[in-house]
XYZ file of C-alpha atoms in Angstrom:
749
model
C 137.647 8.350 78.018
C 139.437 11.548 76.959
C 136.745 12.149 74.351
C 134.001 11.866 77.011
C 135.790 14.320 79.330
C 136.329 16.740 76.447
C 132.656 16.523 75.486
C 131.584 17.240 79.089
C 133.933 20.245 79.300
C 132.643 21.632 75.998
C 129.049 21.192 77.183
C 129.764 22.996 80.448
C 131.624 25.820 78.626
C 128.801 26.272 76.144
C 126.273 26.290 78.974
C 128.216 28.953 80.835
C 128.747 30.993 77.652
C 125.090 30.818 76.703
C 123.772 31.907 80.093
C 121.366 34.792 79.776
C 119.405 37.119 81.984
C 116.575 39.618 81.612
C 115.403 43.071 82.607
C 111.881 44.096 83.547
C 110.030 46.798 85.392
C 107.224 49.334 85.400
C 107.134 52.768 83.755
C 105.184 55.555 85.431
C 104.773 59.323 85.291
C 103.274 61.395 88.097
C 102.069 58.225 89.770
C 100.289 56.885 86.664
C 101.431 54.027 84.427
C 102.604 54.966 80.921
C 101.683 52.388 78.264
C 103.341 52.079 74.859
C 106.798 53.332 75.897
C 109.528 52.053 73.569
C 112.198 50.193 75.554
C 115.365 49.336 73.662
C 118.946 48.143 73.922
C 120.540 49.512 70.757
C 123.750 47.453 71.087
C 121.702 44.235 70.771
C 119.001 45.646 68.490
C 116.460 44.499 71.103
C 113.251 46.541 71.403
C 109.891 46.131 73.063
C 106.968 48.286 74.225
C 105.367 48.657 77.639
C 101.922 47.087 78.008
C 98.721 48.846 79.076
C 99.872 48.800 82.722
C 103.282 50.261 81.882
C 105.076 46.929 82.410
C 107.931 45.834 80.150
C 110.352 42.916 79.888
C 113.314 41.985 77.688
C 114.528 38.380 78.038
C 117.472 36.323 76.747
C 120.078 39.014 77.363
C 123.676 37.744 77.257
C 125.739 38.642 80.299
C 127.234 42.097 80.014
C 126.798 45.854 80.558
C 124.177 47.658 78.481
C 122.549 51.036 78.017
C 118.765 50.780 77.994
C 116.631 53.587 76.532
C 113.031 54.534 77.359
C 111.324 56.839 74.870
C 107.749 57.884 74.215
C 106.082 60.793 72.460
C 105.387 63.522 75.017
C 108.057 62.474 77.542
C 111.756 63.060 77.967
C 113.880 60.119 76.859
C 115.565 58.284 79.750
C 118.805 56.298 79.432
C 120.027 53.896 82.165
C 122.980 51.511 82.485
C 122.322 47.920 83.609
C 124.544 44.940 84.329
C 123.310 41.432 83.506
C 125.433 38.819 85.323
C 122.988 36.200 86.590
C 119.786 34.452 85.530
C 117.910 36.533 88.076
C 115.987 39.345 86.299
C 117.251 42.906 86.676
C 114.384 45.010 88.012
C 114.456 48.570 86.699
C 111.459 50.821 87.376
C 111.429 54.132 85.519
C 109.675 57.445 86.136
C 109.358 59.545 82.968
C 109.175 63.303 82.972
C 106.854 65.149 80.602
C 108.761 66.778 77.746
C 108.109 70.512 77.403
C 109.224 70.280 73.768
C 106.791 67.479 72.946
C 103.489 67.708 71.137
C 101.494 67.773 74.388
C 103.331 70.776 75.726
C 101.912 73.964 77.120
C 100.017 75.981 74.494
C 98.826 79.575 74.564
C 97.157 80.515 71.283
C 93.769 78.852 71.773
C 92.851 80.662 74.994
C 95.638 83.284 75.497
C 96.578 81.306 78.634
C 99.238 78.732 79.301
C 97.506 75.357 79.389
C 98.454 71.775 78.606
C 97.594 70.980 75.006
C 95.521 67.985 76.089
C 93.550 70.182 78.526
C 92.850 73.005 76.076
C 89.198 73.215 74.981
C 90.447 74.636 71.655
C 92.364 72.245 69.350
C 95.903 73.494 68.791
C 98.391 71.984 66.343
C 102.106 72.434 66.881
C 105.342 72.433 64.934
C 108.217 72.235 67.410
C 111.836 73.090 66.757
C 112.518 69.356 66.913
C 110.036 68.702 64.117
C 111.189 71.281 61.617
C 114.777 70.089 62.028
C 113.658 66.948 60.210
C 113.368 69.039 57.043
C 115.467 72.175 57.576
C 114.223 75.290 55.809
C 115.567 78.801 55.489
C 112.244 80.371 56.521
C 109.333 79.633 58.834
C 107.091 80.338 55.839
C 108.095 76.908 54.540
C 108.216 75.224 57.965
C 104.517 75.771 58.742
C 103.709 73.555 55.758
C 104.450 70.594 58.052
C 101.011 71.144 59.610
C 98.197 69.272 57.892
C 95.792 71.726 56.231
C 98.286 74.623 56.236
C 99.583 75.525 52.768
C 102.365 78.051 52.097
C 101.277 79.269 48.666
C 103.585 81.030 46.219
C 101.538 83.479 44.156
C 104.123 84.647 41.641
C 106.642 82.669 39.618
C 108.962 85.673 39.277
C 109.255 87.319 42.708
C 108.249 84.184 44.689
C 106.069 86.098 47.149
C 103.094 84.311 48.606
C 100.820 83.833 51.573
C 99.680 81.114 53.964
C 96.377 79.330 53.454
C 94.578 77.555 56.305
C 91.888 75.126 55.185
C 91.981 76.703 51.720
C 91.312 80.300 52.772
C 93.587 82.986 51.313
C 96.410 84.657 53.195
C 94.548 87.787 54.377
C 92.252 85.498 56.395
C 95.148 84.114 58.450
C 96.343 86.082 61.475
C 100.103 85.792 62.065
C 101.358 86.435 65.593
C 104.807 86.519 67.142
C 104.687 85.807 70.881
C 100.969 86.548 70.744
C 101.415 89.966 69.142
C 99.780 90.763 65.757
C 102.853 92.425 64.309
C 102.795 90.749 60.906
C 100.796 93.263 58.896
C 98.850 92.716 55.682
C 101.642 94.242 53.620
C 104.214 91.803 54.972
C 102.605 88.445 55.689
C 105.420 86.493 54.087
C 108.242 88.833 55.099
C 107.095 88.637 58.706
C 107.910 84.914 58.748
C 111.064 85.205 56.658
C 114.222 85.794 58.589
C 113.103 84.771 62.072
C 116.160 82.775 63.178
C 115.141 79.153 63.728
C 117.439 79.094 66.743
C 115.124 81.643 68.387
C 111.928 79.651 67.813
C 110.493 77.380 70.479
C 107.421 76.260 68.541
C 104.704 77.326 66.117
C 101.085 77.001 67.266
C 98.274 76.774 64.721
C 94.580 77.255 65.510
C 92.234 76.606 62.606
C 89.007 78.579 62.433
C 88.013 82.056 63.670
C 89.599 83.426 66.841
C 88.382 87.020 66.656
C 86.833 86.790 70.130
C 90.403 86.991 71.452
C 92.535 88.448 68.678
C 90.188 90.699 66.744
C 90.497 91.580 63.058
C 92.027 89.159 60.526
C 91.584 86.039 62.698
C 88.918 84.688 60.330
C 90.373 81.557 58.788
C 92.941 80.716 61.433
C 95.814 81.882 63.607
C 99.537 81.097 63.462
C 101.488 82.060 66.578
C 105.300 81.921 66.507
C 106.506 81.396 70.083
C 110.129 82.413 70.592
C 112.368 80.801 73.197
C 112.535 81.886 76.794
C 116.113 83.156 77.222
C 116.319 81.498 80.660
C 115.726 78.056 79.119
C 117.659 78.477 75.864
C 121.087 76.920 75.168
C 124.133 79.015 75.964
C 125.013 78.839 72.285
C 123.403 77.211 69.267
C 124.161 77.260 65.567
C 122.714 75.658 62.468
C 123.961 76.091 58.915
C 123.320 74.302 55.652
C 124.274 74.607 51.983
C 122.350 73.184 49.021
C 123.483 72.065 45.590
C 121.573 75.049 44.157
C 123.901 77.356 46.087
C 121.538 78.335 48.917
C 123.416 79.188 52.096
C 121.588 79.551 55.403
C 123.387 80.429 58.637
C 121.485 80.538 61.916
C 123.102 81.245 65.296
C 122.017 82.313 68.781
C 123.702 82.867 72.105
C 122.582 83.973 75.521
C 124.249 86.048 78.205
C 123.255 87.475 81.568
C 123.604 91.028 82.831
C 122.487 91.424 86.422
C 118.929 90.108 86.669
C 118.359 90.129 82.923
C 119.022 87.283 80.490
C 119.373 88.033 76.802
C 119.090 85.744 73.796
C 120.628 87.152 70.609
C 119.922 85.429 67.295
C 121.198 86.126 63.782
C 120.016 84.641 60.508
C 121.749 85.108 57.174
C 120.458 83.676 53.914
C 122.048 84.046 50.508
C 121.097 82.629 47.132
C 122.832 84.035 44.079
C 122.626 81.304 41.413
C 120.851 82.051 38.147
C 119.192 78.749 37.256
C 116.741 78.291 34.378
C 116.051 74.580 34.059
C 112.772 75.015 32.136
C 114.400 77.188 29.472
C 112.004 80.161 29.568
C 114.845 82.664 30.206
C 113.418 83.452 33.660
C 115.030 82.558 36.979
C 113.440 79.430 38.457
C 114.055 80.730 41.987
C 114.234 84.297 43.232
C 117.739 85.443 44.101
C 117.902 86.639 47.697
C 120.217 88.262 50.188
C 118.700 88.541 53.676
C 119.960 89.390 57.144
C 117.856 89.260 60.305
C 118.820 90.101 63.887
C 116.556 89.126 66.788
C 117.206 90.000 70.440
C 114.988 88.950 73.343
C 115.417 89.856 77.006
C 113.827 88.200 80.046
C 113.967 90.037 83.371
C 114.003 88.445 86.819
C 111.472 90.167 89.052
C 110.114 89.822 92.546
C 107.373 87.230 92.884
C 108.470 85.586 89.629
C 106.458 88.159 87.671
C 106.866 88.106 83.900
C 108.751 90.768 81.962
C 110.297 90.465 78.526
C 111.323 92.679 75.637
C 112.247 91.637 72.097
C 113.295 93.439 68.927
C 113.985 92.310 65.376
C 115.435 93.932 62.273
C 115.164 92.408 58.804
C 116.668 93.568 55.536
C 116.155 91.675 52.309
C 117.125 92.269 48.700
C 115.368 89.846 46.348
C 114.829 89.749 42.627
C 113.632 87.418 39.918
C 113.284 87.914 36.192
C 115.067 87.455 32.907
C 118.420 85.725 33.195
C 120.371 88.729 31.848
C 118.773 91.221 34.289
C 120.887 93.194 36.732
C 120.212 96.277 38.831
C 120.931 98.754 36.054
C 117.655 97.571 34.486
C 115.610 98.154 37.664
C 112.469 100.007 36.577
C 113.263 99.922 32.872
C 111.170 98.403 30.081
C 114.099 96.734 28.307
C 114.883 93.675 30.433
C 112.217 92.404 32.816
C 112.881 91.946 36.516
C 110.921 92.138 39.762
C 113.129 93.672 42.423
C 112.072 94.120 46.055
C 114.004 95.863 48.830
C 112.488 95.230 52.260
C 113.361 96.863 55.581
C 111.469 95.882 58.685
C 111.677 96.730 62.400
C 109.676 94.993 65.132
C 109.357 95.549 68.864
C 107.525 93.237 71.307
C 107.065 93.590 75.054
C 105.330 91.872 77.977
C 105.058 93.228 81.515
C 103.159 91.801 84.480
C 102.027 94.614 86.749
C 103.350 94.582 90.362
C 99.926 93.860 91.828
C 98.471 90.951 93.813
C 96.357 90.044 90.782
C 97.748 88.667 87.506
C 97.436 91.695 85.226
C 99.559 91.788 82.085
C 100.351 94.486 79.565
C 101.592 93.566 76.101
C 102.679 95.890 73.332
C 104.173 95.680 69.871
C 105.202 97.972 67.061
C 106.377 97.294 63.534
C 107.576 99.489 60.711
C 107.723 97.964 57.250
C 109.138 99.658 54.179
C 108.914 98.107 50.735
C 110.722 99.512 47.698
C 109.644 97.466 44.676
C 109.678 97.480 40.914
C 107.556 94.977 38.986
C 109.045 95.424 35.549
C 108.584 99.145 34.944
C 105.792 99.530 37.497
C 106.913 100.950 40.872
C 105.301 100.058 44.177
C 106.633 102.020 47.144
C 104.809 101.443 50.424
C 105.259 101.946 54.144
C 103.118 100.458 56.860
C 103.220 100.936 60.624
C 101.228 98.924 63.142
C 101.150 99.764 66.866
C 99.355 97.473 69.288
C 98.821 97.473 73.047
C 96.606 95.358 75.269
C 96.074 94.795 78.968
C 94.315 91.779 80.407
C 93.457 90.339 83.811
C 93.935 86.610 84.360
C 91.749 85.643 87.317
C 90.895 82.262 88.837
C 87.497 82.210 90.527
C 87.252 79.282 92.918
C 88.271 75.892 91.561
C 86.135 75.921 88.440
C 86.348 79.291 86.692
C 89.328 80.809 84.904
C 88.492 84.336 83.778
C 90.229 86.548 81.236
C 89.198 90.200 80.818
C 91.055 92.688 78.674
C 91.181 95.680 76.372
C 93.293 96.341 73.301
C 94.042 99.053 70.777
C 95.544 98.629 67.324
C 96.594 101.529 65.116
C 97.575 101.000 61.479
C 99.016 103.617 59.144
C 99.593 102.820 55.490
C 100.950 104.890 52.634
C 102.033 104.059 49.084
C 102.659 105.678 45.718
C 99.357 104.589 44.152
C 96.094 106.515 43.724
C 94.676 104.448 46.580
C 96.320 106.781 49.103
C 95.806 109.956 47.094
C 92.914 112.377 47.212
C 90.149 111.930 44.668
C 91.592 114.557 42.340
C 95.115 113.137 42.798
C 96.572 116.435 44.002
C 97.360 115.410 47.599
C 98.641 112.387 49.473
C 96.192 110.782 51.892
C 97.674 107.893 53.936
C 95.188 105.443 55.400
C 94.944 105.496 59.189
C 92.923 102.816 60.987
C 92.425 102.921 64.769
C 90.772 99.796 66.193
C 89.967 99.635 69.937
C 88.494 96.471 71.451
C 87.274 94.818 74.661
C 87.188 91.071 75.340
C 86.148 88.628 78.040
C 86.562 84.871 78.330
C 85.577 82.312 80.969
C 86.889 78.751 81.063
C 84.518 76.767 83.267
C 85.582 73.367 84.562
C 82.244 71.663 85.134
C 83.934 68.520 86.501
C 86.922 66.290 85.688
C 85.384 65.244 82.364
C 83.616 68.367 81.134
C 84.927 71.843 80.382
C 83.105 74.817 78.826
C 84.643 77.992 77.388
C 82.755 81.140 76.459
C 84.178 84.320 74.989
C 83.026 87.644 73.608
C 84.795 90.588 71.991
C 83.631 94.035 70.951
C 85.660 96.139 68.505
C 84.859 99.567 67.147
C 85.938 100.701 63.694
C 85.336 104.279 62.576
C 84.048 103.064 59.195
C 82.213 99.878 60.167
C 80.993 100.803 63.635
C 80.736 98.180 66.381
C 81.707 94.570 65.621
C 80.620 91.723 67.921
C 82.568 88.432 68.041
C 81.293 85.670 70.356
C 82.778 82.183 70.769
C 81.838 79.023 72.694
C 83.790 75.767 73.053
C 83.144 72.496 74.875
C 85.534 69.679 75.836
C 84.534 66.215 77.022
C 87.124 63.651 78.162
C 85.510 60.460 79.496
C 89.027 59.052 80.047
C 92.640 59.763 79.120
C 92.308 57.968 75.768
C 89.264 59.801 74.403
C 88.633 63.529 74.018
C 85.860 65.343 72.158
C 85.957 69.066 71.436
C 83.254 71.159 69.823
C 83.455 74.878 69.137
C 81.555 77.648 67.414
C 82.864 81.129 66.809
C 82.817 84.150 64.586
C 85.579 86.108 62.919
C 85.838 89.460 61.206
C 88.284 91.445 59.122
C 88.441 95.204 58.853
C 89.777 95.449 55.333
C 92.455 97.943 54.455
C 91.530 98.507 50.805
C 94.896 99.970 50.042
C 96.890 96.806 50.727
C 94.596 94.317 49.030
C 95.049 95.048 45.315
C 98.184 97.144 45.056
C 99.431 95.268 41.986
C 96.356 96.365 40.053
C 96.449 100.014 41.103
C 97.770 102.307 38.402
C 97.830 106.066 38.009
C 94.670 106.153 35.880
C 92.094 104.838 38.356
C 89.948 106.561 40.935
C 89.077 104.594 44.076
C 85.316 104.497 44.624
C 83.548 102.974 47.623
C 80.069 102.122 46.354
C 78.442 101.958 49.766
C 79.167 101.957 53.476
C 81.234 98.795 53.493
C 80.468 96.181 56.083
C 83.316 94.235 57.699
C 83.890 90.757 56.358
C 82.428 88.163 58.715
C 82.813 84.441 59.206
C 80.855 81.873 61.195
C 82.667 78.670 62.039
C 81.931 75.333 63.662
C 84.503 72.645 64.491
C 84.097 69.128 65.863
C 87.285 67.411 67.030
C 87.850 63.875 68.355
C 91.179 62.610 69.707
C 91.680 58.886 70.237
C 94.749 57.348 71.896
C 95.320 53.632 71.302
C 98.042 52.093 73.507
C 99.015 48.574 72.454
C 101.727 46.037 73.189
C 103.858 46.843 70.134
C 102.814 50.400 69.316
C 101.024 53.519 70.522
C 98.695 55.268 68.079
C 97.093 58.705 68.385
C 94.320 59.723 65.986
C 92.909 63.220 65.620
C 89.728 63.778 63.573
C 88.367 67.261 62.822
C 85.355 68.370 60.839
C 85.131 72.073 60.021
C 82.604 74.399 58.403
C 83.003 78.148 57.853
C 80.516 80.525 56.271
C 81.846 83.903 55.077
C 79.761 86.990 54.306
C 80.403 90.541 53.147
C 83.589 89.678 51.309
C 84.977 92.927 49.902
C 86.026 92.769 46.261
C 87.373 95.341 43.828
C 85.516 95.790 40.525
C 87.992 96.741 37.786
C 85.678 96.000 34.847
C 82.604 98.257 35.138
C 84.516 101.483 34.569
C 88.115 101.461 33.242
C 88.798 104.728 35.072
C 87.670 103.453 38.486
C 88.121 100.752 41.097
C 84.711 100.208 42.660
C 84.791 98.477 46.045
C 81.671 96.712 47.249
C 80.618 93.812 49.444
C 80.183 90.495 47.672
C 76.595 89.741 46.697
C 76.665 86.217 47.992
C 78.707 84.139 50.402
C 81.724 81.840 50.627
C 82.089 78.442 52.295
C 85.061 76.443 53.550
C 84.183 72.944 54.713
C 86.008 69.680 55.131
C 87.484 66.919 57.274
C 91.055 66.394 58.418
C 92.678 63.360 60.026
C 96.047 63.355 61.798
C 97.823 60.257 63.056
C 101.042 59.692 64.952
C 102.364 56.251 65.799
C 105.277 55.105 67.959
C 106.362 51.493 67.545
C 108.253 49.049 69.774
C 111.113 49.256 67.297
C 112.633 52.751 66.778
C 110.152 54.078 64.221
C 107.862 57.082 64.599
C 105.350 58.154 61.966
C 103.174 61.249 61.739
C 100.781 61.708 58.842
C 97.716 63.716 57.959
C 95.132 64.053 55.229
C 92.602 66.830 54.570
C 89.571 66.878 52.349
C 88.100 70.321 51.828
C 85.688 72.125 49.566
C 86.205 75.895 49.366
C 84.022 78.003 47.110
C 81.949 81.156 46.891
C 78.401 81.689 45.689
C 78.256 84.957 43.765
C 75.448 86.671 41.903
C 75.884 86.518 38.143
C 74.430 88.838 35.514
C 70.967 87.263 35.830
C 70.893 87.638 39.613
C 71.326 83.913 40.241
C 73.991 82.565 42.558
C 76.890 80.972 40.711
C 79.355 78.598 42.356
C 83.024 79.581 41.918
C 85.727 77.272 43.211
C 88.430 78.926 45.302
C 91.830 79.328 43.619
C 94.753 77.336 45.047
C 92.524 75.239 47.320
C 93.009 71.516 46.566
C 90.206 69.240 47.661
C 92.757 66.673 48.845
C 96.082 67.290 50.540
C 98.261 65.692 53.180
C 101.629 65.510 54.907
C 103.885 62.814 56.330
C 106.888 62.582 58.664
C 108.682 59.310 59.415
C 111.742 58.918 61.633
C 113.777 55.743 62.088
C 116.494 55.754 64.732
C 119.556 53.599 64.075
C 122.228 52.456 66.550
C 125.047 54.860 67.454
C 122.816 57.951 67.204
C 122.112 57.777 63.478
C 118.618 58.581 62.199
C 116.682 58.777 58.932
C 113.815 61.240 58.342
C 111.393 61.129 55.443
C 109.064 64.131 55.137
C 106.758 65.565 52.529
C 103.457 66.979 51.360
C 101.080 65.897 48.638
C 98.290 67.775 46.902
C 95.340 66.954 44.738
C 94.155 69.103 41.815
C 93.656 72.782 42.624
C 92.021 75.471 40.500
C 94.529 77.890 38.963
C 94.285 81.405 37.488
C 94.150 81.058 33.701
C 93.731 83.533 30.849
C 90.890 83.528 28.307
C 91.488 80.731 25.763
C 94.386 79.502 27.904
C 96.008 76.348 26.527
C 97.040 75.252 30.040
C 94.683 73.120 32.169
C 92.550 74.951 34.715
C 93.402 72.395 37.410
C 96.845 71.252 38.523
C 97.811 67.560 38.549
C 98.243 65.389 41.639
C 101.785 65.840 42.931
C 104.004 65.210 45.952
C 107.092 66.955 47.296
C 109.129 64.425 49.301
C 112.404 64.840 51.188
C 114.863 62.537 52.935
C 117.508 63.330 55.550
C 120.269 61.404 57.347
C 121.527 62.691 60.718
C 124.425 61.730 62.979
C 124.519 63.037 66.553
C 127.723 63.246 68.568
C 128.058 63.380 72.342
C 129.791 66.764 72.019
C 126.482 68.349 70.959
C 127.310 68.443 67.264
C 124.896 67.087 64.668
C 125.796 66.546 61.024
C 122.992 66.062 58.522
C 122.619 65.622 54.797
C 119.652 64.978 52.585
C 117.749 65.582 49.400
C 114.732 67.830 48.859
C 112.076 67.229 46.207
C 113.474 63.764 45.490
C 110.920 63.206 42.683
C 112.125 66.426 40.982
C 108.591 67.751 40.525
C 108.171 71.235 39.011
C 105.110 72.827 37.358
C 104.879 73.053 33.584
C 104.306 76.263 31.578
C 104.395 78.607 34.581
C 104.705 81.803 32.504
C 102.799 82.770 29.371
C 104.790 84.760 26.769
C 108.051 84.986 28.775
C 109.681 86.358 25.621
C 107.453 89.492 25.731
C 107.235 90.490 29.430
C 106.346 94.122 28.668
C 103.523 93.148 26.279
C 105.062 95.127 23.431
C 104.007 92.668 20.730
C 100.678 91.284 21.930
C 98.695 93.029 19.158
C 99.713 90.464 16.556
C 96.795 88.399 15.211
C 99.168 86.111 13.315
C 101.635 85.162 16.075
C 99.265 85.819 19.001
C 95.727 84.993 17.765
C 94.387 84.447 21.321
C 95.591 87.832 22.562
C 97.721 86.355 25.357
C 99.590 88.719 27.662
C 102.574 88.115 29.907
C 101.325 86.322 33.043
C 103.464 84.678 35.800
C 100.619 83.816 38.235
C 99.951 80.222 37.084
C 101.526 78.730 40.183
C 100.865 75.692 42.355
C 104.367 74.607 43.409
C 107.901 75.915 43.513
C 109.936 75.790 40.314
C 112.900 74.620 42.381
C 113.655 71.012 41.500
C 115.688 68.308 43.183
C 118.669 69.429 45.261
C 121.068 67.934 47.793
C 122.033 69.680 51.017
C 124.512 69.227 53.845
C 124.497 70.950 57.201
C 125.721 71.025 60.767
C 124.151 72.170 64.009
C 125.544 72.572 67.492
C 124.005 73.163 70.912
C 125.901 74.076 74.076
C 123.849 73.963 77.266
């Protein structure tokens, strides 16, 4: 009898202990259901995803108190506490708020107006501050490589300077903006992105293809716009610092304060690398030694009627050098020990002011002064460039369907250096290059109905050498529903070439600059077709973005150094260039805490140039791989731990080789992969550690004849039968191998 009673009591106890409940509800945003939202209880490792109607349910929950999390790409994460104490389901309906820091945030670059990314008729790709924290870098030059089809390209294995390629086109064809202002001049493409404190950056917007109808010269291959934070919305204090096993130290900090009706955000970036590492044994530094300080200050002013007004300034100083391991500054400019030493000073000023008028009329201005003091071995290059820019535009809504933009701009560039390029023909006087460039533009965004939108734009610029330049653009967007969007665009781009900043490395004291004819501005004609597909499912949400692009370039200006050894003869290319390809981007959010973003690009970039017989000859573009891609994967663990895997991969790209070069003309397939582990604390502190270039990939034979950098012994038919000369330009990836890093960041709101 006692055994029976005991068995009954055990059965009742087990039944009570095993009692479970459930939670269910509906997830909406602005009155619409949100499918695919990840719903999770981390303490139980229970995850699910909302269905197509935004409904979710988690069953078999043991009695207790739990924190339930709702997260989805494009929305702010919500966390709620629930108590499960009966078999009756807990009903919890959630309203999600759109996340301003998400990939569907407001964008500006495509149309010069604030518009939701999904509503923009121009495709815009974004790198947010949240994204580039997954692979922390010391410069934005590296960070933009997280965008599929954008390639930060190092052009020299000694000084590590480079440019940014979009869809395979060289750096001069990419327009770099900061807060919409073209202050990154041709002389300083890389330096303009170095030293912008990451704590000051809200996001980076990338538009592929010509945008000259809005931005004028240089916007031929694409546009990169660095948007800095609004001081009103920035944290009170933020800091981020990391140290690598190679000895790289990066410190990034920003704080805001208020004086009267003005709010200021002050950011400082300091980067130092002072380790002489030569892992490939060629007696040259594998990575340029650098010491850089950058100070950025942005002010936002509160005005009547909520009118916009802001002012920002930045100062950058950098001392960098690369060369033979035994080099130091006493050898700067000598022909005994080879080094490439660059001192850079840079000042920038940016302003925005909305006029106190009933209409929305804005004035923007910028100014930058860039001084470069460089020695490449025993060859000096001393240059100064100033760029002043001002524009005024009227943002006008006409009825419910038309959004008009009308404006005028003026850019003035002054450039001077120590080469014959800025000297008079007889070399007796200095003649700095001065380039004024006024322009007018108009744009109309026409909402035909809820599904169709049409954008038309036109710009007229006048150059004193080229005359009038016309740049039209048209774009069309069709969205039959929220899950399908088609965009098509056609536009033109142009570039008023400053001859004196294009080939400075080749300019020596013995050459006379000759312009063979009245040079025409370089032109491009571009067509893009973009399709975005959103696939909500029970266990995942998948977004796919397909883009086909085609650009045709004419009048490319090239310098002829071969016809006459005493002259540089500039002329327009007798032929044309083409950049064409397809890119695919995908991002997926799963019911378990995994998010993946990946992209792949196929492109074919080449030029057709007349050869000696007058026939067109196909020449493949340097440093333009036919295949490339990127990937970002994040897995969130319980207790605010996360793992990020990021990287880029590249197919073979054509490289600059010497006559009879023993090195292959095309690079191998390779990938640069990184991994990071992060722990977040409730106090606002994050600690992270990781490894970069985990496969330890570095190029082979990057420098020919590193033992004779001044070419003193090239005339030696026995030891140098092929007549090789010192050449450090055979570059397709960084020489920096695997390294470990550890860092900490903090945000106080």
